Tab-separated table of C-alpha atoms and ligand atoms in Angstrom:
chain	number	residue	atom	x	y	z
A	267	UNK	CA	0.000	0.000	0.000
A	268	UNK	CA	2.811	2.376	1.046
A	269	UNK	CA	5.683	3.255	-1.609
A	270	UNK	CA	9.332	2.817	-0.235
A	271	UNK	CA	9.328	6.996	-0.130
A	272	UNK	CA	6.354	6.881	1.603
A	273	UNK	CA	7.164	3.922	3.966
A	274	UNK	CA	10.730	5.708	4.788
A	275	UNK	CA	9.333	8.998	5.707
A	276	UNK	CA	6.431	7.547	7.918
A	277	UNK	CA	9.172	5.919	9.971
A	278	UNK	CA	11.519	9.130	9.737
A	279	UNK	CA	8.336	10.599	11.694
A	280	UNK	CA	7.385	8.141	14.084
A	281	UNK	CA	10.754	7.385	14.911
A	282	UNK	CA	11.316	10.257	17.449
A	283	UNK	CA	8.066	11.175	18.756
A	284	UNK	CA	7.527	10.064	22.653
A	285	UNK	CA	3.823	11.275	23.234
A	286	UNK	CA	1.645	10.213	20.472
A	287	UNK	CA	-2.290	11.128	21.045
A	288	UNK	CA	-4.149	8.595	18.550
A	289	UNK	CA	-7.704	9.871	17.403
A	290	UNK	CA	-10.979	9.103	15.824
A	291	UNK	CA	-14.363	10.480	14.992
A	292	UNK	CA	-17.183	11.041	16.754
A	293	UNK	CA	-20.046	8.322	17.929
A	294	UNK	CA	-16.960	5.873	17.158
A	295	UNK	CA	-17.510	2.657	15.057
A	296	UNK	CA	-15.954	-1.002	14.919
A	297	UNK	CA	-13.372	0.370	12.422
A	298	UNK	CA	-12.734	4.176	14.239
A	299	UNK	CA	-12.211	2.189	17.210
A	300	UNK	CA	-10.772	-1.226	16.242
A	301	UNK	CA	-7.882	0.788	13.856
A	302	UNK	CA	-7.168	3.227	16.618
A	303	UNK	CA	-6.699	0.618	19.344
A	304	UNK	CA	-4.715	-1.608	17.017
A	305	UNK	CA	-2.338	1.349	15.983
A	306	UNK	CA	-1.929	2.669	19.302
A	307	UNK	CA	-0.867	-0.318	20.450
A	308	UNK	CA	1.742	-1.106	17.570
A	309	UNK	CA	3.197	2.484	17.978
A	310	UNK	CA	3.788	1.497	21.891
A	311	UNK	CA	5.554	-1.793	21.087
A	312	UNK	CA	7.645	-0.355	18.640
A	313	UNK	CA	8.788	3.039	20.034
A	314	UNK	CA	11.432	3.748	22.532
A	315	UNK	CA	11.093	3.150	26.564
A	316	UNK	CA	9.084	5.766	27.994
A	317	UNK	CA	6.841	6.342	24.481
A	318	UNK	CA	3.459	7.508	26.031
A	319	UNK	CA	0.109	6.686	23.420
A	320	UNK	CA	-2.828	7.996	24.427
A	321	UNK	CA	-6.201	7.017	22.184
A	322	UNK	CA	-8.558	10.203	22.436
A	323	UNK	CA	-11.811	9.584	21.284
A	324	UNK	CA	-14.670	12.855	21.402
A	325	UNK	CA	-17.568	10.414	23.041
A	326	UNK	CA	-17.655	6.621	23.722
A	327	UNK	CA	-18.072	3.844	21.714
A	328	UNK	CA	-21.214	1.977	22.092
A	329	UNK	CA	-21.935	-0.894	24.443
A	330	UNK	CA	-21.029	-3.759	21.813
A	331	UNK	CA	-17.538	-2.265	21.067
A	332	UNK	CA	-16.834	-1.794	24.653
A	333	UNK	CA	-15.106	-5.220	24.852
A	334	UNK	CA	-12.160	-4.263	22.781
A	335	UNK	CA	-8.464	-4.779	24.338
A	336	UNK	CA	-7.794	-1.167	25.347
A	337	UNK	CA	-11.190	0.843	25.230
A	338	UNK	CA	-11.344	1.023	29.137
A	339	UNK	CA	-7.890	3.348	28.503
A	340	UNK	CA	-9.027	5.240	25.949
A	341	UNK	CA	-10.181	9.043	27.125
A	342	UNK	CA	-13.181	10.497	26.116
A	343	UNK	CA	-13.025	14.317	25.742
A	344	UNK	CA	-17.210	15.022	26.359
A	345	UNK	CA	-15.860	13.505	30.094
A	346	UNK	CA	-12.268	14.673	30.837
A	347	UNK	CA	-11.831	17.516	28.163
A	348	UNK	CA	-8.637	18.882	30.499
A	349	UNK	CA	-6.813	15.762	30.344
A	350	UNK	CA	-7.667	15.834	26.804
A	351	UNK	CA	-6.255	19.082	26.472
A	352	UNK	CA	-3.044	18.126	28.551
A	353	UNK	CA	-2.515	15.118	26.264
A	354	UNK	CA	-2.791	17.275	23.106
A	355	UNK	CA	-0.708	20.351	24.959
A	356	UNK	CA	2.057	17.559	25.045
A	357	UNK	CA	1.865	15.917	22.038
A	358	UNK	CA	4.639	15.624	19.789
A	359	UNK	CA	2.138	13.555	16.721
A	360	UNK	CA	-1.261	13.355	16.913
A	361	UNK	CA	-2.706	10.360	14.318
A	362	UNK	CA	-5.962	11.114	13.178
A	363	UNK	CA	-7.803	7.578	12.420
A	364	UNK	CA	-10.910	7.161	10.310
A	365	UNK	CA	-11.746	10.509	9.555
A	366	UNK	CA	-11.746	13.063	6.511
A	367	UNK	CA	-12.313	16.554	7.983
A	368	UNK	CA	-11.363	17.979	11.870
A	369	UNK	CA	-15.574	18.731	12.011
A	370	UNK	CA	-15.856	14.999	11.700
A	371	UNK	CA	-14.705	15.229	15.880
A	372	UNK	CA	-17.547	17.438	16.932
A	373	UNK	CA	-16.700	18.950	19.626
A	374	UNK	CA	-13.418	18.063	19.854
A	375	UNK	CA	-12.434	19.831	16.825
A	376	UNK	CA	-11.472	23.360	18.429
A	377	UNK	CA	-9.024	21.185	20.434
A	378	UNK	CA	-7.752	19.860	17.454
A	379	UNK	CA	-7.326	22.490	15.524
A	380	UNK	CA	-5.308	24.422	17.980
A	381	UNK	CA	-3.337	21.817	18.898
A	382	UNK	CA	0.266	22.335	17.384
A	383	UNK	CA	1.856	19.067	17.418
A	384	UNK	CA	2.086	18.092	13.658
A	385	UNK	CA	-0.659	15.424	12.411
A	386	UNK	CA	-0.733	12.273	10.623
A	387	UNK	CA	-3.800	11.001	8.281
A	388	UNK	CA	-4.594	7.510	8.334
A	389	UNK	CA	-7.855	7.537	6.426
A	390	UNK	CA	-10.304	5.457	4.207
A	391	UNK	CA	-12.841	8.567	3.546
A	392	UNK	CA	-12.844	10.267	0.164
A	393	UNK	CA	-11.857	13.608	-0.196
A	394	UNK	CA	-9.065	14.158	2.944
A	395	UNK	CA	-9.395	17.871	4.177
A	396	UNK	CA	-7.128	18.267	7.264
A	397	UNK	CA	-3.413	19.608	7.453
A	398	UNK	CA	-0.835	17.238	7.972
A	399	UNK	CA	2.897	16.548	7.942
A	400	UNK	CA	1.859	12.901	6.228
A	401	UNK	CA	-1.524	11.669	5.086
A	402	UNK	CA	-2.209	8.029	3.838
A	403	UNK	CA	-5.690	8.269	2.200
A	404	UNK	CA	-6.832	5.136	0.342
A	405	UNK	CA	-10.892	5.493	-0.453
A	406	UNK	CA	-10.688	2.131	-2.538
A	407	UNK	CA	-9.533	0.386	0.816
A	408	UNK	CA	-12.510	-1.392	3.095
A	409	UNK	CA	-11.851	0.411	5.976
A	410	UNK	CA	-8.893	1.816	8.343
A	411	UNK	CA	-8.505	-1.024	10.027
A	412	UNK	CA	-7.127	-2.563	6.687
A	413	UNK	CA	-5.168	-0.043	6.421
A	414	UNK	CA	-3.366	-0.349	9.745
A	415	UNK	CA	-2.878	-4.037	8.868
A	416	UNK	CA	-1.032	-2.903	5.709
A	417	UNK	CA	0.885	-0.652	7.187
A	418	UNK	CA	2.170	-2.412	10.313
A	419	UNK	CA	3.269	-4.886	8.090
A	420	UNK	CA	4.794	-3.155	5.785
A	421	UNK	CA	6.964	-1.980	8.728
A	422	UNK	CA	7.996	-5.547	9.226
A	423	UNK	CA	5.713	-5.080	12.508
A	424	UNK	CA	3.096	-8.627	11.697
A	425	UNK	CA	5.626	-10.738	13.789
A	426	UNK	CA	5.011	-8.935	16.712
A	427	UNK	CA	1.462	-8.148	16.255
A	428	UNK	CA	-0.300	-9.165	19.608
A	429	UNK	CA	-3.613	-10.961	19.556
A	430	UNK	CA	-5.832	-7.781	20.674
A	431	UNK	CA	-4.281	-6.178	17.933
A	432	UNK	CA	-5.571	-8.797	15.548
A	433	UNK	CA	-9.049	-8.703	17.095
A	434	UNK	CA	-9.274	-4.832	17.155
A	435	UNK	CA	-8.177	-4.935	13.069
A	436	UNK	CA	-11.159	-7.655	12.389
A	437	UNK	CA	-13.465	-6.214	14.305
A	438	UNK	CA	-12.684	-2.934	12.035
A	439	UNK	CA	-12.864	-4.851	9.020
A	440	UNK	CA	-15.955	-6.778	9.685
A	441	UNK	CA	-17.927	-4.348	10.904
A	442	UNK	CA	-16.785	-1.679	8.120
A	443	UNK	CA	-18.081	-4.561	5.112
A	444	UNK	CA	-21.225	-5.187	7.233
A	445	UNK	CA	-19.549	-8.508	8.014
A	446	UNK	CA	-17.905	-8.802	4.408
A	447	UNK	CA	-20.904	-8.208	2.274
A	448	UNK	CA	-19.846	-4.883	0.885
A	449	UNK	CA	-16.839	-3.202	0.145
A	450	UNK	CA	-14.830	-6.711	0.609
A	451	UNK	CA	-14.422	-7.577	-3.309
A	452	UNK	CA	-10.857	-7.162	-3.189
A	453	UNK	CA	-8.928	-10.224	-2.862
A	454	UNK	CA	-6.609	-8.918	-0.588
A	455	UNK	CA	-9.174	-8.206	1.959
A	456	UNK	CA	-9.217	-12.024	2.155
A	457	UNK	CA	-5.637	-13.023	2.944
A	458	UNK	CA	-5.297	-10.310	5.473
A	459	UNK	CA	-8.255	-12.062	7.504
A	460	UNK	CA	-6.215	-15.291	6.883
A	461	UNK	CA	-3.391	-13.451	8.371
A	462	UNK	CA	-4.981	-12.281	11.551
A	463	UNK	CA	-6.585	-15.552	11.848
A	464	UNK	CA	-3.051	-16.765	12.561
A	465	UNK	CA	-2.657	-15.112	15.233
A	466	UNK	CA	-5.719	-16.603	16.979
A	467	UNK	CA	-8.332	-14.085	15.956
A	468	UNK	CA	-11.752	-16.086	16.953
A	469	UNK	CA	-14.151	-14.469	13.838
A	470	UNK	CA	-17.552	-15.903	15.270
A	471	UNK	CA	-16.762	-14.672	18.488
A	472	UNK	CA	-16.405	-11.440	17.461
A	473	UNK	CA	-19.694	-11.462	15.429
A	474	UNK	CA	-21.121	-12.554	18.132
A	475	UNK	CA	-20.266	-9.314	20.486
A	476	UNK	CA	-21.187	-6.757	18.063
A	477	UNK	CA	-23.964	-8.189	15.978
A	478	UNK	CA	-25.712	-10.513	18.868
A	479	UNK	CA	-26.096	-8.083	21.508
A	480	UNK	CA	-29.072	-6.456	21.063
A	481	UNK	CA	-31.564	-5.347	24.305
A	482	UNK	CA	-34.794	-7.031	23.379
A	483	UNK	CA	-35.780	-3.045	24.017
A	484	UNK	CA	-33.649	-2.288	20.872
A	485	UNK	CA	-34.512	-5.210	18.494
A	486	UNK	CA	-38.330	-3.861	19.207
A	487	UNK	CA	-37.211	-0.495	18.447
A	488	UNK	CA	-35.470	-1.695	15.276
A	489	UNK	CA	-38.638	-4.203	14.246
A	490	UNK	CA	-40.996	-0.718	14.881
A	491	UNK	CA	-38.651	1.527	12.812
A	492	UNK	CA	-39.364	-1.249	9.699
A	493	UNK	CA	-43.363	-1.930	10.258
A	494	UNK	CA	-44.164	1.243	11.402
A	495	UNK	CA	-42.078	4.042	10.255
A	496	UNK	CA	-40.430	2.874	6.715
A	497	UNK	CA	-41.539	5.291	3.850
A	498	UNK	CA	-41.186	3.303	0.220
A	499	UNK	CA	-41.277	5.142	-3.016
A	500	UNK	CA	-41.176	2.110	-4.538
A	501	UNK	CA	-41.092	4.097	-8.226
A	502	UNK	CA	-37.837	5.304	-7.241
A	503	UNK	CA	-35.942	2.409	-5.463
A	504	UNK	CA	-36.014	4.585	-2.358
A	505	UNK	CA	-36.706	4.261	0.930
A	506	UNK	CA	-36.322	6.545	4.273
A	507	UNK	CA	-37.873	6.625	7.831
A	508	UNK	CA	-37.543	9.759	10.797
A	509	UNK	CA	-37.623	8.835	14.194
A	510	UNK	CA	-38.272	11.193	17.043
A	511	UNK	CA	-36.362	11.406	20.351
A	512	UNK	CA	-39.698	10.859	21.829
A	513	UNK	CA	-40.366	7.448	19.852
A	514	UNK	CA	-36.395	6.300	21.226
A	515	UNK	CA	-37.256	6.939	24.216
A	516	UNK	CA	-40.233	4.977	23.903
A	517	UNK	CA	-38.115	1.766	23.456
A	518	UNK	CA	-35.534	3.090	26.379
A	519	UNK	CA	-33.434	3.799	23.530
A	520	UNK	CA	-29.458	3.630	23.950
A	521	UNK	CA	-26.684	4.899	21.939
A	522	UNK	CA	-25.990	2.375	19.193
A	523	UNK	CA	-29.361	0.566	18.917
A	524	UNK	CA	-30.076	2.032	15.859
A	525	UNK	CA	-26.628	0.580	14.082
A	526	UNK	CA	-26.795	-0.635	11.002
A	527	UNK	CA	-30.578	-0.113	10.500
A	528	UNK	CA	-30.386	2.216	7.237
A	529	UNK	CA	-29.394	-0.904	5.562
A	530	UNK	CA	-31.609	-2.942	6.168
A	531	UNK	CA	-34.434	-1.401	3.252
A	532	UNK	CA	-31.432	-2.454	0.941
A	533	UNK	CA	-32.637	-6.159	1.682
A	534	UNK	CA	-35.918	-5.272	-0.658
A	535	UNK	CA	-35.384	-6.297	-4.255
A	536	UNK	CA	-34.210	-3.145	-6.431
A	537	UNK	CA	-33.531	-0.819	-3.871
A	538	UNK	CA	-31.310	2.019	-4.754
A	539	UNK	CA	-31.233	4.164	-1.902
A	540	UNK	CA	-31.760	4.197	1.803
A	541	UNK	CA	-32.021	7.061	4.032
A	542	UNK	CA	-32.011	7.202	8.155
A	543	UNK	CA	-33.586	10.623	9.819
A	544	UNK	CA	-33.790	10.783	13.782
A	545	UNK	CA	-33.609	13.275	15.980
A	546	UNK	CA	-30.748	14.119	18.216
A	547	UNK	CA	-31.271	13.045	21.868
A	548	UNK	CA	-29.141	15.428	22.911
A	549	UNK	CA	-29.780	18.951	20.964
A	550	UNK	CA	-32.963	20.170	19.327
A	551	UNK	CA	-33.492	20.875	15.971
A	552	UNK	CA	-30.339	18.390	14.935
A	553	UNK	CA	-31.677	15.865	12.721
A	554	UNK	CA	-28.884	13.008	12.197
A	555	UNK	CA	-29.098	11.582	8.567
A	556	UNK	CA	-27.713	7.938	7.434
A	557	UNK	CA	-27.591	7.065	3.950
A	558	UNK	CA	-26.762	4.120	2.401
A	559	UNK	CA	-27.124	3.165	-1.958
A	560	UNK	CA	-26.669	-0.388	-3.773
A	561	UNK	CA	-27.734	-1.292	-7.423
A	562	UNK	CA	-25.784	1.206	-9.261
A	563	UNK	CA	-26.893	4.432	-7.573
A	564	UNK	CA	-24.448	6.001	-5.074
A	565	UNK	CA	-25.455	8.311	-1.947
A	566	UNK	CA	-21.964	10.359	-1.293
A	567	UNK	CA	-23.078	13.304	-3.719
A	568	UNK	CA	-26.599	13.149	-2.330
A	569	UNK	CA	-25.214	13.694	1.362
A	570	UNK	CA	-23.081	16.422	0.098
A	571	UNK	CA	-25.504	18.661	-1.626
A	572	UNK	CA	-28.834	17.660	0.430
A	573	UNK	CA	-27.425	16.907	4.058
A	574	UNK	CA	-24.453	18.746	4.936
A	575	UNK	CA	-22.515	15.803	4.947
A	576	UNK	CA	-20.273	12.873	2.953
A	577	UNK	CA	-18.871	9.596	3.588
A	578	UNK	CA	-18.112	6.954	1.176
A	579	UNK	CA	-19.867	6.347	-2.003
A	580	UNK	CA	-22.563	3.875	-1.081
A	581	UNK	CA	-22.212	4.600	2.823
A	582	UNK	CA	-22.994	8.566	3.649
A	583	UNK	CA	-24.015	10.929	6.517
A	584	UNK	CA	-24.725	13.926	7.368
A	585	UNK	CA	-26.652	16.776	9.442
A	586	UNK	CA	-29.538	18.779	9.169
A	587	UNK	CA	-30.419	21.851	11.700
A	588	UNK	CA	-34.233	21.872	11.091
A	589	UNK	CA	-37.164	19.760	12.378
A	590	UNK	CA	-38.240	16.404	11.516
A	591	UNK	CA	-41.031	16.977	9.273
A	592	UNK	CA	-38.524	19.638	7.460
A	593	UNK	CA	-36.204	16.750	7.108
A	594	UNK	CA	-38.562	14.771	5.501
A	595	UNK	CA	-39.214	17.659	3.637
A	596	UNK	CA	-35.414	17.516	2.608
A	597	UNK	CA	-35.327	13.950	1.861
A	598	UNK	CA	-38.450	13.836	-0.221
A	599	UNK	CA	-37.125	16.715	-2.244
A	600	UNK	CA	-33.180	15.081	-2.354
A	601	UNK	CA	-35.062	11.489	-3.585
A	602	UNK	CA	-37.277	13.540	-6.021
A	603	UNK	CA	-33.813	15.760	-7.370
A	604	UNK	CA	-32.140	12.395	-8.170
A	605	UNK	CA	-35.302	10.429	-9.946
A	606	UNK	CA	-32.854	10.268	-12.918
A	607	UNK	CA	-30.839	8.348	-11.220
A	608	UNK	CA	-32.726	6.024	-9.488
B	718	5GP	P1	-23.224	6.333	9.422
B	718	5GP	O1	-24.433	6.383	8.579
B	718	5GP	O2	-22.804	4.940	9.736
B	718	5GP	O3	-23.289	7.246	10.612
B	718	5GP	O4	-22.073	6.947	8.548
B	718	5GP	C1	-21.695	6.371	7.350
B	718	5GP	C2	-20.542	7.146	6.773
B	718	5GP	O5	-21.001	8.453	6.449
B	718	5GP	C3	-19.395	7.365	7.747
B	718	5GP	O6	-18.411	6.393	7.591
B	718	5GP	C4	-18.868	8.699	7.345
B	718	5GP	O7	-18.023	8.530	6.265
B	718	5GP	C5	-20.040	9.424	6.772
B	718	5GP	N1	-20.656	10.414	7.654
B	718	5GP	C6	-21.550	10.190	8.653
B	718	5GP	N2	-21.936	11.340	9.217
B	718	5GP	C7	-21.278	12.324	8.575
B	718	5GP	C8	-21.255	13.748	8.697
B	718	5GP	O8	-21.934	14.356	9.507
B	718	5GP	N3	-20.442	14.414	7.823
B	718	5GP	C9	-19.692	13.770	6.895
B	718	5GP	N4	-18.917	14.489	6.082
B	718	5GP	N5	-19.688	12.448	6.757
B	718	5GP	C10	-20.470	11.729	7.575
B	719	MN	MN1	-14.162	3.466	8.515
């Protein structure tokens, strides 16, 4: 993945630097978390005594990533923003992990941006838009956590590669393909699970903890979401549904019960396009939007000119600062703007 230039002057960066802060994007995911965990950990193996890495997330993970080897050290700025800002106040590199733009932290992004300790991109997102002294951006790779894999061994660092590192990377990668059903043509994808299986990586066991952990709350919350709230226009391929913070909390919703549900109207023959609107539970008139696009249509553009947002080309998100029924408002008009297309 990396060119010998490329591969020298990463290590001509790491090499020195004694207080790494390793960081991700908000409402972290398998692969935010699994290739920040994994790389943290390889940069403390392979740097000098006394190399301090910190990973520095903006909020936590939820409750089916919380099992990964290292989360209970990681700090969360929306709970301990000083120590955050000590950590980043002595920083020599800070890595930023599985995101595109600094806005993509929320409201760690101020501390970010002030920060002066140089940066370095590890990224699968198109369209990189954050300064850096080095930035490895690869949109055709599955995830970060593939790229981590890549990388560390490319620096001769697979030998050494501990067994929570292994299960962090997989996680990543599984949850990143939906469990290797998109985004996991390439071949290579393949032998690097192979690889991590060698070093005792226990794949249904890991399904298990992420996908099999529902709160019979949430799976009722899910199941009411599809009978109840699902809007098809079935002339255009599309679907969408809006939730309210009232209807969560209905179904005692938590963080992360919602995962993965904008896919699911992608399991209905034909469909092009799938689109997620709920409210925030935390500030009003924040409507959090979820796209996702299969048969030949592709949802990136659509987030970027309809919901302040972007993301990958079949996976997308974004914002809106209105109401609910002036989201829908949005997403009927967005679905109607692109009935060429779908
Ligand atoms: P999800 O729907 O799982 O929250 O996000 C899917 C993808 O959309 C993410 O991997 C990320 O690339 C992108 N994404 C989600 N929310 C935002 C956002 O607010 N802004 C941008 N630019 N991208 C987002
Ligand atoms: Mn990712």
């Amino acid at each position: 993945m990396l060119s010998d230039a490329e591969l020298e002057q990463l290590r001509s960066i790491l090499a020195p630097k004694q207080n790494i802060v390793v960081c991700c994007h908000k409402s972290p995911d398998g692969d935010a978390m699994g290739s920040s965990l994994a790389w943290a950990s390889y940069l403390r193996r392979t740097g000098d005594e006394g190399r301090k890495v910190t990973v520095v997330i903006p909020d936590s993970a939820p409750d089916f990533l919380r099992w990964m080897q290292g989360y209970k050290d990681v700090v969360r700025y929306e709970k301990d923003k000083e120590l955050v800002q000590t950590l980043l106040d002595e920083a020599d590199l800070v890595c930023c992990l599985d995101f595109n733009m600094l806005s993509r932290t929320e409201m760690m992004q101020d501390a970010l941006a002030q920060c002066e300790a140089p940066r370095l991109l590890i990224d699968h997102h198109l369209g990189p838009d954050i300064e850096t002294v080095m930035s490895i951006s690869h949109p055709e790779k599955s995830s970060t956590s593939e790229m981590i894999f890549c990388i560390i061994e490319q620096m001769g660092g697979y030998d050494d590669m501990t067994r929570s590192e292994a299960d962090n990377i997989y996680c990543g990668i599984m949850t990143d393909t939906g469990a290797f059903t998109y985004n996991s043509t390439d071949p290579a994808i393949f032998y690097i699970i192979g690889r991590l299986m060698e070093k005792g990586v226990d794949k249904d066991e890991i399904y298990k903890k992420v996908y099999h952990n529902y709160r019979m709350s949430a799976l009722k919350l899910r199941s009411y979401v599809i009978w109840r709230k699902l809007r098809y226009i079935k002339a255009l391929h599309a679907a969408y549904f809006t939730l309210t913070k009232a209807e969560m909390e209905r179904f005692h919703y938590l963080k992360g019960d919602l995962e993965g549900l904008v896919n699911e109207p992608l399991q209905v023959r034909g469909m092009k396009l799938s689109i997620s609107l709920r409210e925030d539970t935390e500030q009003d008139n924040l409507v959090l939007v979820s796209l996702r696009s299969s048969n030949g249509f592709h949802c990136e553009e659509m987030a970027r000119t309809y919901f302040n947002g972007g993301g990958h080309a079949d996976a997308a998100g974004g914002k809106l600062y209105c109401s609910i029924k002036e989201a829908e408002a949005i997403a009927n008009k967005a679905i109607l703007a692109y009935r060429g297309k779908l």
